[in-house]
mmCIF file of C-alpha atoms and ligand atoms in Angstrom:
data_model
loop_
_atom_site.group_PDB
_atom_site.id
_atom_site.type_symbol
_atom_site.label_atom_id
_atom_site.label_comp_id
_atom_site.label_asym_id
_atom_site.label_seq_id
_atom_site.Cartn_x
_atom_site.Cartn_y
_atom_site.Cartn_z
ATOM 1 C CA UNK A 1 25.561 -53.072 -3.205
ATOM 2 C CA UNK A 2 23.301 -50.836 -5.872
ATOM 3 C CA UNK A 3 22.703 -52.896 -9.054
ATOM 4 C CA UNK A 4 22.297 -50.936 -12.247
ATOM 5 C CA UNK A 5 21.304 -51.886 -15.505
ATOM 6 C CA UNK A 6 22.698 -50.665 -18.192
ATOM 7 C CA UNK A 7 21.133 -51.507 -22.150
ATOM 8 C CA UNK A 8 20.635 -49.634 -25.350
ATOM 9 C CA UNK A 9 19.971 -50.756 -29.065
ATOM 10 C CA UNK A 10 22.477 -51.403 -31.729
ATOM 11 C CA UNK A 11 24.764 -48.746 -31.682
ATOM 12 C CA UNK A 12 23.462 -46.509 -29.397
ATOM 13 C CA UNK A 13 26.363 -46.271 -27.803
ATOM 14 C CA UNK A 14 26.067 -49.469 -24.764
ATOM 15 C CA UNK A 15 29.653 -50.270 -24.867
ATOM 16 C CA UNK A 16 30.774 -46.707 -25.420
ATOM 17 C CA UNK A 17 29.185 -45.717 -21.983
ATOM 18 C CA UNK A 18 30.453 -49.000 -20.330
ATOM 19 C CA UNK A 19 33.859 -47.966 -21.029
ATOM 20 C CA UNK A 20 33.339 -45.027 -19.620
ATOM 21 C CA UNK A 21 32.079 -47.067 -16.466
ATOM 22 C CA UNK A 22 35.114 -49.228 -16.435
ATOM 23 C CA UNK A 23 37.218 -46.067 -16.927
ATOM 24 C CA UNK A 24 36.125 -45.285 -13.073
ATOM 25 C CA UNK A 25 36.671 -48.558 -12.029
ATOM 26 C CA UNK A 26 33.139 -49.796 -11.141
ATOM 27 C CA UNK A 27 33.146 -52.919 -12.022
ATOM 28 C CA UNK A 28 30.574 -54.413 -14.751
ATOM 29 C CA UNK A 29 29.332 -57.606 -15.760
ATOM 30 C CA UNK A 30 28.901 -57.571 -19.177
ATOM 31 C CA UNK A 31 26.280 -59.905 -20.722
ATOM 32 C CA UNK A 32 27.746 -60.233 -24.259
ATOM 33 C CA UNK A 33 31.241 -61.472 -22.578
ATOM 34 C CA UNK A 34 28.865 -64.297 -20.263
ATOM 35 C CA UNK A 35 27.371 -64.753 -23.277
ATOM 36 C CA UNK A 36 30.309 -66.353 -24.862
ATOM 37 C CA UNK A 37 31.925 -67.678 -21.158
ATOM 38 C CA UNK A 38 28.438 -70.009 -20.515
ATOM 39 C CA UNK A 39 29.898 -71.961 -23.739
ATOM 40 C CA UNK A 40 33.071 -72.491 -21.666
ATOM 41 C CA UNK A 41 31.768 -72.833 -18.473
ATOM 42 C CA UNK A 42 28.478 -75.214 -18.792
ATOM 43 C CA UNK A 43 29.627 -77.791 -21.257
ATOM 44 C CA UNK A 44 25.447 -79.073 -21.518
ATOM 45 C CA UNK A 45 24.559 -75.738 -23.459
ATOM 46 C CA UNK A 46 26.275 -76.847 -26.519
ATOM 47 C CA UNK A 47 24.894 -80.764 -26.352
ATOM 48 C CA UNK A 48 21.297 -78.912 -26.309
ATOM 49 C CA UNK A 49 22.499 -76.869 -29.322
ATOM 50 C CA UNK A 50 23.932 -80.100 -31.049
ATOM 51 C CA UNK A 51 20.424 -81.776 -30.271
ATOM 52 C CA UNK A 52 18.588 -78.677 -31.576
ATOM 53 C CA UNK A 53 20.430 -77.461 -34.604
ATOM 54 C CA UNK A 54 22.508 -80.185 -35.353
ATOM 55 C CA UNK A 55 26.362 -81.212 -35.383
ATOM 56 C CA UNK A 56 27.369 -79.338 -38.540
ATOM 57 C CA UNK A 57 27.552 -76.170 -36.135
ATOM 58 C CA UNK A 58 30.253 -77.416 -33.716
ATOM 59 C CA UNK A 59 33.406 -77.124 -35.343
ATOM 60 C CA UNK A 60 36.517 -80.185 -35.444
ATOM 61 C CA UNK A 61 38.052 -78.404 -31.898
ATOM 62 C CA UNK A 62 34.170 -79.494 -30.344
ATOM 63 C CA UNK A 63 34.185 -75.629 -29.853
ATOM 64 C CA UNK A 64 30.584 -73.730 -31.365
ATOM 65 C CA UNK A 65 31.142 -72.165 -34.732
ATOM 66 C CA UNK A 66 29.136 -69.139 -33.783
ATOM 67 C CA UNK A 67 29.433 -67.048 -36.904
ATOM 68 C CA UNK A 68 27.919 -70.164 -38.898
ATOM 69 C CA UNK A 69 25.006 -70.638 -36.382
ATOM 70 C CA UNK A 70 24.380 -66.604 -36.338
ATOM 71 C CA UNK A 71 24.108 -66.138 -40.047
ATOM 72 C CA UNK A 72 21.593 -69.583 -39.802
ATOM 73 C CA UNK A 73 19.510 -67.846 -37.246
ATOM 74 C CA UNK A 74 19.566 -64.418 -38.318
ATOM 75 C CA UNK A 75 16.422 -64.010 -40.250
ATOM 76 C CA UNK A 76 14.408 -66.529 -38.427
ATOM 77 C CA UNK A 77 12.459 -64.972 -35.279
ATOM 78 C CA UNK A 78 11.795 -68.734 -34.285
ATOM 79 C CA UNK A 79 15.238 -70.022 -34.749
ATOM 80 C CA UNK A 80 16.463 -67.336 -32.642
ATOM 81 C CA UNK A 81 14.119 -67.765 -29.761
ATOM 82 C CA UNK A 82 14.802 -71.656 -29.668
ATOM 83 C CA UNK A 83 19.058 -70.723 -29.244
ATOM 84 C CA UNK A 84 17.883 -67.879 -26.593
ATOM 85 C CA UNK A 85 15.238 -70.853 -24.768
ATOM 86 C CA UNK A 86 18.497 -72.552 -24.771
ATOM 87 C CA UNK A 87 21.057 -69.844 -23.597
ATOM 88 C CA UNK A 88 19.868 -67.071 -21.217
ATOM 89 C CA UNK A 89 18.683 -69.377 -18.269
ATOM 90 C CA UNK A 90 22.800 -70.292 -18.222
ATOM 91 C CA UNK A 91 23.210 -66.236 -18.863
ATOM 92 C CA UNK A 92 21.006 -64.946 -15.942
ATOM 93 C CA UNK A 93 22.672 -67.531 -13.512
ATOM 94 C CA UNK A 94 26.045 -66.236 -14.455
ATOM 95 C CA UNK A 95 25.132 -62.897 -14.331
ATOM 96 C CA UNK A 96 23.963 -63.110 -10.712
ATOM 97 C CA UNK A 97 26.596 -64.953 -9.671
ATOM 98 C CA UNK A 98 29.030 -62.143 -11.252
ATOM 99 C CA UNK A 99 27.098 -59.566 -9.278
ATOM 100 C CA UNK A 100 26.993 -61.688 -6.216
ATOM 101 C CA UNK A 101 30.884 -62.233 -6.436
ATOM 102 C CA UNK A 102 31.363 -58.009 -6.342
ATOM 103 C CA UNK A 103 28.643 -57.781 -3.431
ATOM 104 C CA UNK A 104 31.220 -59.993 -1.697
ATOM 105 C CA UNK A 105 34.232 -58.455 -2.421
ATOM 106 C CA UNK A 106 32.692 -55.683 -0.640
ATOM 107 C CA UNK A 107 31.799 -53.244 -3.846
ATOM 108 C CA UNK A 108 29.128 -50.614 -3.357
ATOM 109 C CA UNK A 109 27.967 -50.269 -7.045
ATOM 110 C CA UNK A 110 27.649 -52.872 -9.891
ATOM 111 C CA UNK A 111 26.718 -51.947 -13.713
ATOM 112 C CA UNK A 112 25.086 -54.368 -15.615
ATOM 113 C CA UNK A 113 25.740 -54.366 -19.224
ATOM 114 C CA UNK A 114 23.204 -56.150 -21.050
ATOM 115 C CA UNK A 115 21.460 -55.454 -24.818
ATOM 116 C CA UNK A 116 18.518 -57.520 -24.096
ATOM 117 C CA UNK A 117 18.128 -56.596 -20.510
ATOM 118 C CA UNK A 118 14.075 -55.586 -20.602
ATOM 119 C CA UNK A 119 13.228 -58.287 -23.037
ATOM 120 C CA UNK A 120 14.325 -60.625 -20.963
ATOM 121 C CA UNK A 121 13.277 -58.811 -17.528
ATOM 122 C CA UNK A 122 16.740 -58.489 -15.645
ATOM 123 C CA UNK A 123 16.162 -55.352 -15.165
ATOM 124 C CA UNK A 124 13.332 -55.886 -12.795
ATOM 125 C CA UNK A 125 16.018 -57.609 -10.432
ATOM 126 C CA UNK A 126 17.929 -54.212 -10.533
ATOM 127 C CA UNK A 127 17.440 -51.319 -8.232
ATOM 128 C CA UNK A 128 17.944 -48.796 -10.829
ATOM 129 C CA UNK A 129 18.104 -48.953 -14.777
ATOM 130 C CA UNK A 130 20.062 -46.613 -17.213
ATOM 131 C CA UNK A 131 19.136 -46.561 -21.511
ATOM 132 C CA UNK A 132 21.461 -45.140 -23.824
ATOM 133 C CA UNK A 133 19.136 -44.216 -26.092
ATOM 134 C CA UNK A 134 20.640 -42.337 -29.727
ATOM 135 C CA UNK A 135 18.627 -40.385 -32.350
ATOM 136 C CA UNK A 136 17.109 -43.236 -34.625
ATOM 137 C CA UNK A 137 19.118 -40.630 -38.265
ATOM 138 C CA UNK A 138 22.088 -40.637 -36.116
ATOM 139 C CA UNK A 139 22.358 -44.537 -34.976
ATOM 140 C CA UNK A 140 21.868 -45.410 -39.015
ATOM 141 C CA UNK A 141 24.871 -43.322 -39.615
ATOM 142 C CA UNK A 142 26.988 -44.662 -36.626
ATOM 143 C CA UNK A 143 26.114 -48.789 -37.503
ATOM 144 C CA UNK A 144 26.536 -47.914 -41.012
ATOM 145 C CA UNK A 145 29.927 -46.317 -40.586
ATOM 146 C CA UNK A 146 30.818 -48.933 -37.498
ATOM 147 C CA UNK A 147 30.046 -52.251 -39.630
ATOM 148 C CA UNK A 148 30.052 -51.373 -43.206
ATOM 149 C CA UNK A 149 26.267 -52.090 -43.676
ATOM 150 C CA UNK A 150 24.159 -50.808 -45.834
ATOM 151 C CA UNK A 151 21.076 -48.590 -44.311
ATOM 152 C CA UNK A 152 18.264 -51.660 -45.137
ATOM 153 C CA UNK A 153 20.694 -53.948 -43.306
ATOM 154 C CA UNK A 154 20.977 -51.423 -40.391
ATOM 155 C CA UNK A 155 16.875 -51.065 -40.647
ATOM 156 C CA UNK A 156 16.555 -54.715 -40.651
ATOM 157 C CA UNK A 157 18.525 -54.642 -37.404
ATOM 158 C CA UNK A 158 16.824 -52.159 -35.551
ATOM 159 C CA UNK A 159 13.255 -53.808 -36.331
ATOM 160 C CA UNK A 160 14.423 -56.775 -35.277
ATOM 161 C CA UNK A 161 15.154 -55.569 -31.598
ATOM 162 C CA UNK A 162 12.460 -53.824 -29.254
ATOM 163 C CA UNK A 163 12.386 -50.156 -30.122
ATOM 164 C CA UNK A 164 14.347 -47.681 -28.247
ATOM 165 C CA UNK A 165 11.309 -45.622 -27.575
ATOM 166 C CA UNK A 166 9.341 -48.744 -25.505
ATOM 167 C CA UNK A 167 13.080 -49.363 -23.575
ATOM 168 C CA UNK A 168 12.699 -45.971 -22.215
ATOM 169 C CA UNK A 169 9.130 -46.632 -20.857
ATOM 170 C CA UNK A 170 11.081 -49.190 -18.671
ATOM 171 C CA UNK A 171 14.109 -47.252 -17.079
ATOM 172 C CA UNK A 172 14.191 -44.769 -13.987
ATOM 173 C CA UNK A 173 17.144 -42.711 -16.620
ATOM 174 C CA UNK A 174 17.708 -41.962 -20.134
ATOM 175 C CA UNK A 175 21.557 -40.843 -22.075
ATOM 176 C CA UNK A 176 20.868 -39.128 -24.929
ATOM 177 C CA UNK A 177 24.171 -40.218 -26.999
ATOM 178 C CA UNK A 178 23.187 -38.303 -30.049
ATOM 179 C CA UNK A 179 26.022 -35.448 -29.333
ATOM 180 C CA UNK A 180 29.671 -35.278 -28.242
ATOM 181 C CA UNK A 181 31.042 -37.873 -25.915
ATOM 182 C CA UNK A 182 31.881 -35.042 -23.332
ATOM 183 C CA UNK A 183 27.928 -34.685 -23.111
ATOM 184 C CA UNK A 184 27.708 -38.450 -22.906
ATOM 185 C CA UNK A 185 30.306 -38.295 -19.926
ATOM 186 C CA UNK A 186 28.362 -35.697 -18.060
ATOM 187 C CA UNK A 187 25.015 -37.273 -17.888
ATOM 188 C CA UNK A 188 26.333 -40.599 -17.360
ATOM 189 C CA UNK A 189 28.764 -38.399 -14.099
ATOM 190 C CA UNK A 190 25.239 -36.877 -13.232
ATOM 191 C CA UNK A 191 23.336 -40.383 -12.884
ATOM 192 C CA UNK A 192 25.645 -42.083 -11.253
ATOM 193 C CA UNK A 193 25.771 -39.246 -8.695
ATOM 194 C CA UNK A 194 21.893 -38.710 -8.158
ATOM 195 C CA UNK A 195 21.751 -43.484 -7.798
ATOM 196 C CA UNK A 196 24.969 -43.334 -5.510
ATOM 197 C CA UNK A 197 23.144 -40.480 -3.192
ATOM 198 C CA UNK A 198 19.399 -42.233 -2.948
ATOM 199 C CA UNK A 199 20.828 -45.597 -2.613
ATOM 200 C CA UNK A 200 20.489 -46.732 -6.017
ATOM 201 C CA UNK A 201 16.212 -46.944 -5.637
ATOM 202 C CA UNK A 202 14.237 -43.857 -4.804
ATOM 203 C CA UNK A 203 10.516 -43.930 -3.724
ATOM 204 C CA UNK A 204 8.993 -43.407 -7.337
ATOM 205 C CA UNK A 205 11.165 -46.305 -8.361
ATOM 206 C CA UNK A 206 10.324 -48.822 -5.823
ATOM 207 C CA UNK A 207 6.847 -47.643 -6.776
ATOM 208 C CA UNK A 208 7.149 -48.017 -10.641
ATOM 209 C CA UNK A 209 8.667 -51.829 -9.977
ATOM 210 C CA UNK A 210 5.913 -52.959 -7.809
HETATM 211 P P1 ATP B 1 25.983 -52.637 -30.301
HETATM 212 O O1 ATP B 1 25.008 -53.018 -29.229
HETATM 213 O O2 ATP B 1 25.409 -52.689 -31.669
HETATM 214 O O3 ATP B 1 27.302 -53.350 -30.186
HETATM 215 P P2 ATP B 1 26.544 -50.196 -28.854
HETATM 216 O O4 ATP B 1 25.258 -49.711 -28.312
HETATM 217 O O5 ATP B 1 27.450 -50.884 -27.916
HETATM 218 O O6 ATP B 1 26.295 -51.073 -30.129
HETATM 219 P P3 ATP B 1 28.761 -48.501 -29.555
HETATM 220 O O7 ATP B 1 29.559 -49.576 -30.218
HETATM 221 O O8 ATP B 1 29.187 -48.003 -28.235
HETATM 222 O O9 ATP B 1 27.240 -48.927 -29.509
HETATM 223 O O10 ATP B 1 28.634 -47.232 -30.524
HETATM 224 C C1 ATP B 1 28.275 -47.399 -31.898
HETATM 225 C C2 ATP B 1 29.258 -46.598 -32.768
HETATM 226 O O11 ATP B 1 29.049 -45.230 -32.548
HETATM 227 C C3 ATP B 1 30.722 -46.884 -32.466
HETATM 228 O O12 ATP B 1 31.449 -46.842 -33.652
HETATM 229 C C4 ATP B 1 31.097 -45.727 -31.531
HETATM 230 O O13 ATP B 1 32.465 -45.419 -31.624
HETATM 231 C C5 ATP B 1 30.231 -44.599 -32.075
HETATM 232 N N1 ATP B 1 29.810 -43.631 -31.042
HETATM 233 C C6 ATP B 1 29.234 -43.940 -29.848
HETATM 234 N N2 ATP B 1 28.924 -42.824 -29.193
HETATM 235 C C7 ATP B 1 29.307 -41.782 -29.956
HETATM 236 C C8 ATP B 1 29.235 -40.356 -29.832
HETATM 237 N N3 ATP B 1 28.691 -39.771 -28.765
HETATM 238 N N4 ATP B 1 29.724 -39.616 -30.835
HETATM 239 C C9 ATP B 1 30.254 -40.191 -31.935
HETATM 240 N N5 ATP B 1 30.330 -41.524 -32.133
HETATM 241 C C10 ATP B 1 29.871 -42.309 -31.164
#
């Protein structure tokens, strides 16, 4: 089974090409959904959270109050490495055993969806990686329009997060989402085609990941 990653910035248009993945019916594990699952699934993630941050961000249900613990993290760098120290070793497991559960029900391609796929190096355990990348005047506009932010909050945002131009020094192909969807459609159709038809790894990517 080919593994592709797929990743972007915010609002470059990630979950607007995964759609358009699911829309074919290639299955995708999507990292934001495990994300949220690993809470449900592997009970000691939130006792390390308790012991970290403290009980005043599990809620009366024992269930995470996530919105409370995002807006204490937010502008801390260090606060939000010590919640991803604690959360993406339970991610990655999950997302491999996603992808291993499609290699066994016999699929032949499997997209995964994941914003923070290069920082945190899944995408060297891919054979083939895809950016949707968006012209920086264009992805203000669509995250100001999408969320109601302001453009400093959107700016604050996309400093935060590893630029879109070092993401593309990492991928074997690039989307450039900055026009119509139709155009969107076409390179992802185009991609897909040239991975399916080298076997998801061709010679100058086996080369780039040694
Ligand atoms: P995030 O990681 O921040 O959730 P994302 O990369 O998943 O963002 P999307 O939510 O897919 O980005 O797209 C951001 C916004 O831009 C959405 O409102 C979406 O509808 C819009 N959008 C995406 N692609 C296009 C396009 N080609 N033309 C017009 N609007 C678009």
């Amino acid at each position: 089974m080919i593994k592709v990653g797929l990743t972007g910035g915010i609002g470059s248009g990630k979950s607007t090409v995964s759609n358009m993945i699911r829309e074919k019916n290639i299955p995708v594990v999507d990292a934001d959904i495990i994300a949220r699952d690993v809470l449900e699934i592997y009970s000691e993630i939130l006792e390390e959270i308790k012991n970290v941050f403290g009980e005043k961000f599990i809620n009366e249900d024992g269930k995470l109050n996530r919105r409370e613990l995002g807006n204490y993290i937010f502008k801390s760098k260090e606060l939000r490495g010590k919640l991803e120290d604690i959360m993406i070793p339970y991610i990655k497991k999950e997302i491999f055993e996603r992808i291993d559960k499609y290699n066994k029900l016999g699929e032949n391609l499997c997209i995964v969806d994941a914003p923070t796929l290069i920082e945190h190096c899944i995408h060297k355990e891919m054979d083939t990686n895809i950016l949707v990348w968006v012209n920086r005047d264009i992805q203000i506009e669509r995250v100001m329009k999408r969320d109601f932010f302001k453009k400093e909050q959107v700016l604050h945002r996309i400093n935060s997060q590893m630029l879109l131009q070092d993401k593309k020094k990492e991928v074997d192909y690039v989307i450039d989402n900055s026009f119509d969807l139709d155009y969107t459609k076409k390179q992802l159709k185009e991609i897909l085609k040239k991975t399916m038809s080298v076997g998801g790894c061709n010679e100058r990517q086996k080369e780039k990941k040694k």
